[in-house]
């Protein structure tokens, strides 16, 4: 991770598959978002990789990261999707969020099969699409866990409490690798 004056650059996030933290990536990222906002950062950026054991290109957009679709991938977008972009008045440069916004998850499914590494950014502004997407993602995950669902469906203060709870669970279950993601000092 690199910290700059108005943004944080995540150079990677790795959770050991044998760790107690397995499955807690969205909680770790949510806590990072909360802390970054509190400290006045404007955005978080990363390289959303595709490769062996690298799935950021399809995971990060679900949590609110966005960026331009690489040219080599734009040329492969099927005509049916481009026609939908035209109907929605979406113009180039196309973004990954444009694919994820299409009905019936058609764009998301296409991206997950055909996407590639891209430069991604998460906007920390209160009403940004990044924040809205993250909240929707957390609500979806929380619907699978009734304890968290009650916190997330309530007002912003209770969302704050959810993040504090996530921090507490992370502290109890172990440390995060220094390869990126959540800086260890935020666990103090």
mmCIF file with all atom_site columns, C-alpha atoms in Angstrom:
data_model
loop_
_atom_site.group_PDB
_atom_site.id
_atom_site.type_symbol
_atom_site.label_atom_id
_atom_site.label_alt_id
_atom_site.label_comp_id
_atom_site.label_asym_id
_atom_site.label_entity_id
_atom_site.label_seq_id
_atom_site.pdbx_PDB_ins_code
_atom_site.Cartn_x
_atom_site.Cartn_y
_atom_site.Cartn_z
_atom_site.occupancy
_atom_site.B_iso_or_equiv
_atom_site.pdbx_formal_charge
_atom_site.auth_seq_id
_atom_site.auth_comp_id
_atom_site.auth_asym_id
_atom_site.auth_atom_id
_atom_site.pdbx_PDB_model_num
ATOM 1   C CA . UNK A 1 1   ? 0.000   0.000   0.000   1.00 0.00 ? 1   UNK A CA 1
ATOM 2   C CA . UNK A 1 2   ? 1.150   3.548   -0.713  1.00 0.00 ? 2   UNK A CA 1
ATOM 3   C CA . UNK A 1 3   ? -0.339  6.614   0.950   1.00 0.00 ? 3   UNK A CA 1
ATOM 4   C CA . UNK A 1 4   ? -0.388  9.898   -0.955  1.00 0.00 ? 4   UNK A CA 1
ATOM 5   C CA . UNK A 1 5   ? -1.766  13.299  0.025   1.00 0.00 ? 5   UNK A CA 1
ATOM 6   C CA . UNK A 1 6   ? -5.338  12.700  -1.156  1.00 0.00 ? 6   UNK A CA 1
ATOM 7   C CA . UNK A 1 7   ? -5.506  9.000   -2.036  1.00 0.00 ? 7   UNK A CA 1
ATOM 8   C CA . UNK A 1 8   ? -4.371  5.550   -1.004  1.00 0.00 ? 8   UNK A CA 1
ATOM 9   C CA . UNK A 1 9   ? -2.940  3.141   -3.529  1.00 0.00 ? 9   UNK A CA 1
ATOM 10  C CA . UNK A 1 10  ? -3.501  -0.515  -2.699  1.00 0.00 ? 10  UNK A CA 1
ATOM 11  C CA . UNK A 1 11  ? -0.728  -2.531  -4.294  1.00 0.00 ? 11  UNK A CA 1
ATOM 12  C CA . UNK A 1 12  ? -2.380  -5.808  -3.386  1.00 0.00 ? 12  UNK A CA 1
ATOM 13  C CA . UNK A 1 13  ? -4.625  -7.543  -0.944  1.00 0.00 ? 13  UNK A CA 1
ATOM 14  C CA . UNK A 1 14  ? -3.904  -11.057 0.128   1.00 0.00 ? 14  UNK A CA 1
ATOM 15  C CA . UNK A 1 15  ? -5.618  -13.142 2.768   1.00 0.00 ? 15  UNK A CA 1
ATOM 16  C CA . UNK A 1 16  ? -4.042  -16.508 3.385   1.00 0.00 ? 16  UNK A CA 1
ATOM 17  C CA . UNK A 1 17  ? -6.618  -19.190 2.494   1.00 0.00 ? 17  UNK A CA 1
ATOM 18  C CA . UNK A 1 18  ? -5.785  -20.981 5.759   1.00 0.00 ? 18  UNK A CA 1
ATOM 19  C CA . UNK A 1 19  ? -6.302  -17.805 7.797   1.00 0.00 ? 19  UNK A CA 1
ATOM 20  C CA . UNK A 1 20  ? -9.221  -17.154 10.111  1.00 0.00 ? 20  UNK A CA 1
ATOM 21  C CA . UNK A 1 21  ? -9.788  -14.067 7.956   1.00 0.00 ? 21  UNK A CA 1
ATOM 22  C CA . UNK A 1 22  ? -10.767 -16.106 4.895   1.00 0.00 ? 22  UNK A CA 1
ATOM 23  C CA . UNK A 1 23  ? -14.107 -14.766 3.677   1.00 0.00 ? 23  UNK A CA 1
ATOM 24  C CA . UNK A 1 24  ? -13.654 -11.431 5.474   1.00 0.00 ? 24  UNK A CA 1
ATOM 25  C CA . UNK A 1 25  ? -12.222 -9.459  2.531   1.00 0.00 ? 25  UNK A CA 1
ATOM 26  C CA . UNK A 1 26  ? -15.297 -7.256  2.109   1.00 0.00 ? 26  UNK A CA 1
ATOM 27  C CA . UNK A 1 27  ? -15.270 -6.420  5.834   1.00 0.00 ? 27  UNK A CA 1
ATOM 28  C CA . UNK A 1 28  ? -11.580 -5.559  5.679   1.00 0.00 ? 28  UNK A CA 1
ATOM 29  C CA . UNK A 1 29  ? -12.114 -3.360  2.624   1.00 0.00 ? 29  UNK A CA 1
ATOM 30  C CA . UNK A 1 30  ? -15.180 -1.692  4.214   1.00 0.00 ? 30  UNK A CA 1
ATOM 31  C CA . UNK A 1 31  ? -13.116 -0.827  7.240   1.00 0.00 ? 31  UNK A CA 1
ATOM 32  C CA . UNK A 1 32  ? -10.395 0.624   5.027   1.00 0.00 ? 32  UNK A CA 1
ATOM 33  C CA . UNK A 1 33  ? -13.002 2.758   3.229   1.00 0.00 ? 33  UNK A CA 1
ATOM 34  C CA . UNK A 1 34  ? -14.397 4.010   6.536   1.00 0.00 ? 34  UNK A CA 1
ATOM 35  C CA . UNK A 1 35  ? -10.935 4.862   7.886   1.00 0.00 ? 35  UNK A CA 1
ATOM 36  C CA . UNK A 1 36  ? -9.820  6.514   4.633   1.00 0.00 ? 36  UNK A CA 1
ATOM 37  C CA . UNK A 1 37  ? -12.925 8.746   4.641   1.00 0.00 ? 37  UNK A CA 1
ATOM 38  C CA . UNK A 1 38  ? -12.362 9.615   8.295   1.00 0.00 ? 38  UNK A CA 1
ATOM 39  C CA . UNK A 1 39  ? -8.774  10.633  7.511   1.00 0.00 ? 39  UNK A CA 1
ATOM 40  C CA . UNK A 1 40  ? -9.838  12.866  4.616   1.00 0.00 ? 40  UNK A CA 1
ATOM 41  C CA . UNK A 1 41  ? -8.677  10.843  1.615   1.00 0.00 ? 41  UNK A CA 1
ATOM 42  C CA . UNK A 1 42  ? -10.573 11.414  -1.656  1.00 0.00 ? 42  UNK A CA 1
ATOM 43  C CA . UNK A 1 43  ? -10.179 7.992   -3.258  1.00 0.00 ? 43  UNK A CA 1
ATOM 44  C CA . UNK A 1 44  ? -8.483  4.605   -3.174  1.00 0.00 ? 44  UNK A CA 1
ATOM 45  C CA . UNK A 1 45  ? -6.918  3.211   -6.285  1.00 0.00 ? 45  UNK A CA 1
ATOM 46  C CA . UNK A 1 46  ? -5.525  -0.148  -7.272  1.00 0.00 ? 46  UNK A CA 1
ATOM 47  C CA . UNK A 1 47  ? -4.593  -2.279  -10.209 1.00 0.00 ? 47  UNK A CA 1
ATOM 48  C CA . UNK A 1 48  ? -7.454  -4.785  -10.484 1.00 0.00 ? 48  UNK A CA 1
ATOM 49  C CA . UNK A 1 49  ? -5.490  -7.763  -11.731 1.00 0.00 ? 49  UNK A CA 1
ATOM 50  C CA . UNK A 1 50  ? -6.397  -10.839 -13.708 1.00 0.00 ? 50  UNK A CA 1
ATOM 51  C CA . UNK A 1 51  ? -4.044  -13.773 -13.602 1.00 0.00 ? 51  UNK A CA 1
ATOM 52  C CA . UNK A 1 52  ? -3.230  -16.951 -11.740 1.00 0.00 ? 52  UNK A CA 1
ATOM 53  C CA . UNK A 1 53  ? -4.682  -16.535 -8.245  1.00 0.00 ? 53  UNK A CA 1
ATOM 54  C CA . UNK A 1 54  ? -5.615  -12.924 -9.111  1.00 0.00 ? 54  UNK A CA 1
ATOM 55  C CA . UNK A 1 55  ? -9.281  -12.071 -9.462  1.00 0.00 ? 55  UNK A CA 1
ATOM 56  C CA . UNK A 1 56  ? -9.415  -8.364  -8.635  1.00 0.00 ? 56  UNK A CA 1
ATOM 57  C CA . UNK A 1 57  ? -10.660 -7.470  -12.113 1.00 0.00 ? 57  UNK A CA 1
ATOM 58  C CA . UNK A 1 58  ? -14.000 -9.143  -11.306 1.00 0.00 ? 58  UNK A CA 1
ATOM 59  C CA . UNK A 1 59  ? -14.166 -8.761  -7.499  1.00 0.00 ? 59  UNK A CA 1
ATOM 60  C CA . UNK A 1 60  ? -13.319 -5.064  -7.025  1.00 0.00 ? 60  UNK A CA 1
ATOM 61  C CA . UNK A 1 61  ? -16.054 -3.743  -9.375  1.00 0.00 ? 61  UNK A CA 1
ATOM 62  C CA . UNK A 1 62  ? -18.677 -5.546  -7.257  1.00 0.00 ? 62  UNK A CA 1
ATOM 63  C CA . UNK A 1 63  ? -17.470 -3.490  -4.280  1.00 0.00 ? 63  UNK A CA 1
ATOM 64  C CA . UNK A 1 64  ? -17.436 -0.139  -6.064  1.00 0.00 ? 64  UNK A CA 1
ATOM 65  C CA . UNK A 1 65  ? -14.089 0.172   -7.809  1.00 0.00 ? 65  UNK A CA 1
ATOM 66  C CA . UNK A 1 66  ? -14.379 1.441   -11.375 1.00 0.00 ? 66  UNK A CA 1
ATOM 67  C CA . UNK A 1 67  ? -12.117 2.240   -14.287 1.00 0.00 ? 67  UNK A CA 1
ATOM 68  C CA . UNK A 1 68  ? -11.879 2.306   -18.057 1.00 0.00 ? 68  UNK A CA 1
ATOM 69  C CA . UNK A 1 69  ? -12.153 -0.993  -19.878 1.00 0.00 ? 69  UNK A CA 1
ATOM 70  C CA . UNK A 1 70  ? -8.765  -1.661  -21.532 1.00 0.00 ? 70  UNK A CA 1
ATOM 71  C CA . UNK A 1 71  ? -8.717  -1.060  -25.316 1.00 0.00 ? 71  UNK A CA 1
ATOM 72  C CA . UNK A 1 72  ? -7.854  -4.694  -26.046 1.00 0.00 ? 72  UNK A CA 1
ATOM 73  C CA . UNK A 1 73  ? -11.086 -5.703  -24.256 1.00 0.00 ? 73  UNK A CA 1
ATOM 74  C CA . UNK A 1 74  ? -13.284 -2.944  -25.722 1.00 0.00 ? 74  UNK A CA 1
ATOM 75  C CA . UNK A 1 75  ? -12.613 -4.359  -29.183 1.00 0.00 ? 75  UNK A CA 1
ATOM 76  C CA . UNK A 1 76  ? -14.086 -7.706  -28.018 1.00 0.00 ? 76  UNK A CA 1
ATOM 77  C CA . UNK A 1 77  ? -17.348 -6.322  -26.585 1.00 0.00 ? 77  UNK A CA 1
ATOM 78  C CA . UNK A 1 78  ? -20.180 -8.006  -28.501 1.00 0.00 ? 78  UNK A CA 1
ATOM 79  C CA . UNK A 1 79  ? -22.482 -5.953  -30.685 1.00 0.00 ? 79  UNK A CA 1
ATOM 80  C CA . UNK A 1 80  ? -25.475 -6.849  -28.466 1.00 0.00 ? 80  UNK A CA 1
ATOM 81  C CA . UNK A 1 81  ? -23.816 -5.134  -25.481 1.00 0.00 ? 81  UNK A CA 1
ATOM 82  C CA . UNK A 1 82  ? -22.685 -2.142  -27.556 1.00 0.00 ? 82  UNK A CA 1
ATOM 83  C CA . UNK A 1 83  ? -26.276 -1.761  -28.794 1.00 0.00 ? 83  UNK A CA 1
ATOM 84  C CA . UNK A 1 84  ? -27.446 -1.615  -25.165 1.00 0.00 ? 84  UNK A CA 1
ATOM 85  C CA . UNK A 1 85  ? -24.791 1.013   -24.447 1.00 0.00 ? 85  UNK A CA 1
ATOM 86  C CA . UNK A 1 86  ? -26.139 3.062   -27.380 1.00 0.00 ? 86  UNK A CA 1
ATOM 87  C CA . UNK A 1 87  ? -29.735 2.785   -26.117 1.00 0.00 ? 87  UNK A CA 1
ATOM 88  C CA . UNK A 1 88  ? -28.579 3.954   -22.681 1.00 0.00 ? 88  UNK A CA 1
ATOM 89  C CA . UNK A 1 89  ? -26.503 6.739   -24.323 1.00 0.00 ? 89  UNK A CA 1
ATOM 90  C CA . UNK A 1 90  ? -23.278 5.357   -22.857 1.00 0.00 ? 90  UNK A CA 1
ATOM 91  C CA . UNK A 1 91  ? -20.332 6.632   -24.863 1.00 0.00 ? 91  UNK A CA 1
ATOM 92  C CA . UNK A 1 92  ? -16.670 5.671   -24.961 1.00 0.00 ? 92  UNK A CA 1
ATOM 93  C CA . UNK A 1 93  ? -14.488 5.485   -23.027 1.00 0.00 ? 93  UNK A CA 1
ATOM 94  C CA . UNK A 1 94  ? -16.432 2.564   -21.587 1.00 0.00 ? 94  UNK A CA 1
ATOM 95  C CA . UNK A 1 95  ? -16.061 1.779   -17.916 1.00 0.00 ? 95  UNK A CA 1
ATOM 96  C CA . UNK A 1 96  ? -16.413 -1.519  -16.108 1.00 0.00 ? 96  UNK A CA 1
ATOM 97  C CA . UNK A 1 97  ? -19.385 -0.045  -14.216 1.00 0.00 ? 97  UNK A CA 1
ATOM 98  C CA . UNK A 1 98  ? -21.168 0.385   -17.553 1.00 0.00 ? 98  UNK A CA 1
ATOM 99  C CA . UNK A 1 99  ? -21.057 -3.389  -18.010 1.00 0.00 ? 99  UNK A CA 1
ATOM 100 C CA . UNK A 1 100 ? -22.164 -4.013  -14.420 1.00 0.00 ? 100 UNK A CA 1
ATOM 101 C CA . UNK A 1 101 ? -25.128 -1.644  -14.857 1.00 0.00 ? 101 UNK A CA 1
ATOM 102 C CA . UNK A 1 102 ? -26.724 -3.663  -17.661 1.00 0.00 ? 102 UNK A CA 1
ATOM 103 C CA . UNK A 1 103 ? -29.904 -5.598  -16.819 1.00 0.00 ? 103 UNK A CA 1
ATOM 104 C CA . UNK A 1 104 ? -29.898 -9.338  -16.142 1.00 0.00 ? 104 UNK A CA 1
ATOM 105 C CA . UNK A 1 105 ? -26.202 -9.239  -15.195 1.00 0.00 ? 105 UNK A CA 1
ATOM 106 C CA . UNK A 1 106 ? -25.359 -9.705  -18.889 1.00 0.00 ? 106 UNK A CA 1
ATOM 107 C CA . UNK A 1 107 ? -22.504 -7.199  -18.819 1.00 0.00 ? 107 UNK A CA 1
ATOM 108 C CA . UNK A 1 108 ? -21.096 -8.491  -15.532 1.00 0.00 ? 108 UNK A CA 1
ATOM 109 C CA . UNK A 1 109 ? -21.139 -12.088 -16.784 1.00 0.00 ? 109 UNK A CA 1
ATOM 110 C CA . UNK A 1 110 ? -19.450 -11.040 -20.015 1.00 0.00 ? 110 UNK A CA 1
ATOM 111 C CA . UNK A 1 111 ? -16.775 -9.085  -18.109 1.00 0.00 ? 111 UNK A CA 1
ATOM 112 C CA . UNK A 1 112 ? -16.067 -11.988 -15.748 1.00 0.00 ? 112 UNK A CA 1
ATOM 113 C CA . UNK A 1 113 ? -15.408 -14.246 -18.753 1.00 0.00 ? 113 UNK A CA 1
ATOM 114 C CA . UNK A 1 114 ? -13.618 -11.720 -20.992 1.00 0.00 ? 114 UNK A CA 1
ATOM 115 C CA . UNK A 1 115 ? -12.325 -8.935  -18.745 1.00 0.00 ? 115 UNK A CA 1
ATOM 116 C CA . UNK A 1 116 ? -8.718  -8.154  -17.964 1.00 0.00 ? 116 UNK A CA 1
ATOM 117 C CA . UNK A 1 117 ? -6.488  -6.171  -15.626 1.00 0.00 ? 117 UNK A CA 1
ATOM 118 C CA . UNK A 1 118 ? -7.497  -2.516  -15.347 1.00 0.00 ? 118 UNK A CA 1
ATOM 119 C CA . UNK A 1 119 ? -6.613  0.578   -13.329 1.00 0.00 ? 119 UNK A CA 1
ATOM 120 C CA . UNK A 1 120 ? -9.384  0.974   -10.764 1.00 0.00 ? 120 UNK A CA 1
ATOM 121 C CA . UNK A 1 121 ? -10.484 3.766   -8.459  1.00 0.00 ? 121 UNK A CA 1
ATOM 122 C CA . UNK A 1 122 ? -12.900 3.894   -5.520  1.00 0.00 ? 122 UNK A CA 1
ATOM 123 C CA . UNK A 1 123 ? -14.439 7.352   -4.966  1.00 0.00 ? 123 UNK A CA 1
ATOM 124 C CA . UNK A 1 124 ? -14.791 8.094   -1.231  1.00 0.00 ? 124 UNK A CA 1
ATOM 125 C CA . UNK A 1 125 ? -17.344 10.912  -1.702  1.00 0.00 ? 125 UNK A CA 1
ATOM 126 C CA . UNK A 1 126 ? -20.519 10.338  0.323   1.00 0.00 ? 126 UNK A CA 1
ATOM 127 C CA . UNK A 1 127 ? -22.926 9.963   -2.604  1.00 0.00 ? 127 UNK A CA 1
ATOM 128 C CA . UNK A 1 128 ? -20.492 8.476   -5.108  1.00 0.00 ? 128 UNK A CA 1
ATOM 129 C CA . UNK A 1 129 ? -21.373 5.453   -7.221  1.00 0.00 ? 129 UNK A CA 1
ATOM 130 C CA . UNK A 1 130 ? -18.509 3.661   -5.480  1.00 0.00 ? 130 UNK A CA 1
ATOM 131 C CA . UNK A 1 131 ? -20.086 4.141   -2.052  1.00 0.00 ? 131 UNK A CA 1
ATOM 132 C CA . UNK A 1 132 ? -23.554 3.198   -3.323  1.00 0.00 ? 132 UNK A CA 1
ATOM 133 C CA . UNK A 1 133 ? -22.184 0.035   -4.941  1.00 0.00 ? 133 UNK A CA 1
ATOM 134 C CA . UNK A 1 134 ? -20.297 -0.934  -1.782  1.00 0.00 ? 134 UNK A CA 1
ATOM 135 C CA . UNK A 1 135 ? -23.412 -0.444  0.354   1.00 0.00 ? 135 UNK A CA 1
ATOM 136 C CA . UNK A 1 136 ? -25.472 -2.587  -2.045  1.00 0.00 ? 136 UNK A CA 1
ATOM 137 C CA . UNK A 1 137 ? -22.777 -5.271  -2.005  1.00 0.00 ? 137 UNK A CA 1
ATOM 138 C CA . UNK A 1 138 ? -22.627 -5.288  1.794   1.00 0.00 ? 138 UNK A CA 1
ATOM 139 C CA . UNK A 1 139 ? -26.404 -5.420  2.053   1.00 0.00 ? 139 UNK A CA 1
ATOM 140 C CA . UNK A 1 140 ? -26.452 -8.400  -0.301  1.00 0.00 ? 140 UNK A CA 1
ATOM 141 C CA . UNK A 1 141 ? -23.796 -10.174 1.768   1.00 0.00 ? 141 UNK A CA 1
ATOM 142 C CA . UNK A 1 142 ? -25.561 -9.227  4.979   1.00 0.00 ? 142 UNK A CA 1
ATOM 143 C CA . UNK A 1 143 ? -28.815 -10.726 3.759   1.00 0.00 ? 143 UNK A CA 1
ATOM 144 C CA . UNK A 1 144 ? -26.958 -14.022 4.026   1.00 0.00 ? 144 UNK A CA 1
ATOM 145 C CA . UNK A 1 145 ? -26.130 -13.230 7.653   1.00 0.00 ? 145 UNK A CA 1
ATOM 146 C CA . UNK A 1 146 ? -29.093 -11.986 9.705   1.00 0.00 ? 146 UNK A CA 1
ATOM 147 C CA . UNK A 1 147 ? -26.972 -10.393 12.459  1.00 0.00 ? 147 UNK A CA 1
ATOM 148 C CA . UNK A 1 148 ? -25.219 -8.103  9.981   1.00 0.00 ? 148 UNK A CA 1
ATOM 149 C CA . UNK A 1 149 ? -28.396 -7.513  7.942   1.00 0.00 ? 149 UNK A CA 1
ATOM 150 C CA . UNK A 1 150 ? -30.141 -5.761  10.812  1.00 0.00 ? 150 UNK A CA 1
ATOM 151 C CA . UNK A 1 151 ? -27.211 -3.361  11.174  1.00 0.00 ? 151 UNK A CA 1
ATOM 152 C CA . UNK A 1 152 ? -26.874 -2.547  7.492   1.00 0.00 ? 152 UNK A CA 1
ATOM 153 C CA . UNK A 1 153 ? -30.573 -1.958  6.827   1.00 0.00 ? 153 UNK A CA 1
ATOM 154 C CA . UNK A 1 154 ? -30.705 0.723   9.510   1.00 0.00 ? 154 UNK A CA 1
ATOM 155 C CA . UNK A 1 155 ? -29.495 4.296   9.573   1.00 0.00 ? 155 UNK A CA 1
ATOM 156 C CA . UNK A 1 156 ? -25.901 5.509   8.929   1.00 0.00 ? 156 UNK A CA 1
ATOM 157 C CA . UNK A 1 157 ? -25.018 5.396   12.630  1.00 0.00 ? 157 UNK A CA 1
ATOM 158 C CA . UNK A 1 158 ? -25.720 1.677   12.695  1.00 0.00 ? 158 UNK A CA 1
ATOM 159 C CA . UNK A 1 159 ? -23.696 1.232   9.518   1.00 0.00 ? 159 UNK A CA 1
ATOM 160 C CA . UNK A 1 160 ? -20.848 2.858   11.458  1.00 0.00 ? 160 UNK A CA 1
ATOM 161 C CA . UNK A 1 161 ? -21.393 0.317   14.236  1.00 0.00 ? 161 UNK A CA 1
ATOM 162 C CA . UNK A 1 162 ? -21.226 -2.496  11.670  1.00 0.00 ? 162 UNK A CA 1
ATOM 163 C CA . UNK A 1 163 ? -17.810 -1.282  10.605  1.00 0.00 ? 163 UNK A CA 1
ATOM 164 C CA . UNK A 1 164 ? -16.667 -1.134  14.230  1.00 0.00 ? 164 UNK A CA 1
ATOM 165 C CA . UNK A 1 165 ? -17.956 -4.682  14.688  1.00 0.00 ? 165 UNK A CA 1
ATOM 166 C CA . UNK A 1 166 ? -16.042 -5.806  11.603  1.00 0.00 ? 166 UNK A CA 1
ATOM 167 C CA . UNK A 1 167 ? -12.889 -4.227  13.016  1.00 0.00 ? 167 UNK A CA 1
ATOM 168 C CA . UNK A 1 168 ? -13.417 -6.078  16.291  1.00 0.00 ? 168 UNK A CA 1
ATOM 169 C CA . UNK A 1 169 ? -13.879 -9.408  14.504  1.00 0.00 ? 169 UNK A CA 1
ATOM 170 C CA . UNK A 1 170 ? -10.735 -8.800  12.464  1.00 0.00 ? 170 UNK A CA 1
ATOM 171 C CA . UNK A 1 171 ? -8.747  -8.010  15.611  1.00 0.00 ? 171 UNK A CA 1
ATOM 172 C CA . UNK A 1 172 ? -9.956  -11.197 17.280  1.00 0.00 ? 172 UNK A CA 1
ATOM 173 C CA . UNK A 1 173 ? -9.249  -13.451 14.313  1.00 0.00 ? 173 UNK A CA 1
ATOM 174 C CA . UNK A 1 174 ? -5.738  -12.512 13.258  1.00 0.00 ? 174 UNK A CA 1
ATOM 175 C CA . UNK A 1 175 ? -3.628  -10.160 11.244  1.00 0.00 ? 175 UNK A CA 1
ATOM 176 C CA . UNK A 1 176 ? -3.827  -9.096  7.644   1.00 0.00 ? 176 UNK A CA 1
ATOM 177 C CA . UNK A 1 177 ? -0.833  -9.609  5.390   1.00 0.00 ? 177 UNK A CA 1
ATOM 178 C CA . UNK A 1 178 ? 1.294   -6.529  4.729   1.00 0.00 ? 178 UNK A CA 1
ATOM 179 C CA . UNK A 1 179 ? 0.939   -7.146  0.980   1.00 0.00 ? 179 UNK A CA 1
ATOM 180 C CA . UNK A 1 180 ? -1.748  -4.474  0.930   1.00 0.00 ? 180 UNK A CA 1
ATOM 181 C CA . UNK A 1 181 ? -5.378  -4.049  1.835   1.00 0.00 ? 181 UNK A CA 1
ATOM 182 C CA . UNK A 1 182 ? -5.855  -2.991  5.424   1.00 0.00 ? 182 UNK A CA 1
ATOM 183 C CA . UNK A 1 183 ? -2.826  -1.297  6.996   1.00 0.00 ? 183 UNK A CA 1
ATOM 184 C CA . UNK A 1 184 ? -2.006  -3.008  10.307  1.00 0.00 ? 184 UNK A CA 1
ATOM 185 C CA . UNK A 1 185 ? -1.991  0.336   12.168  1.00 0.00 ? 185 UNK A CA 1
ATOM 186 C CA . UNK A 1 186 ? -5.746  0.591   11.465  1.00 0.00 ? 186 UNK A CA 1
ATOM 187 C CA . UNK A 1 187 ? -6.248  -2.554  13.508  1.00 0.00 ? 187 UNK A CA 1
ATOM 188 C CA . UNK A 1 188 ? -4.847  -0.895  16.617  1.00 0.00 ? 188 UNK A CA 1
#
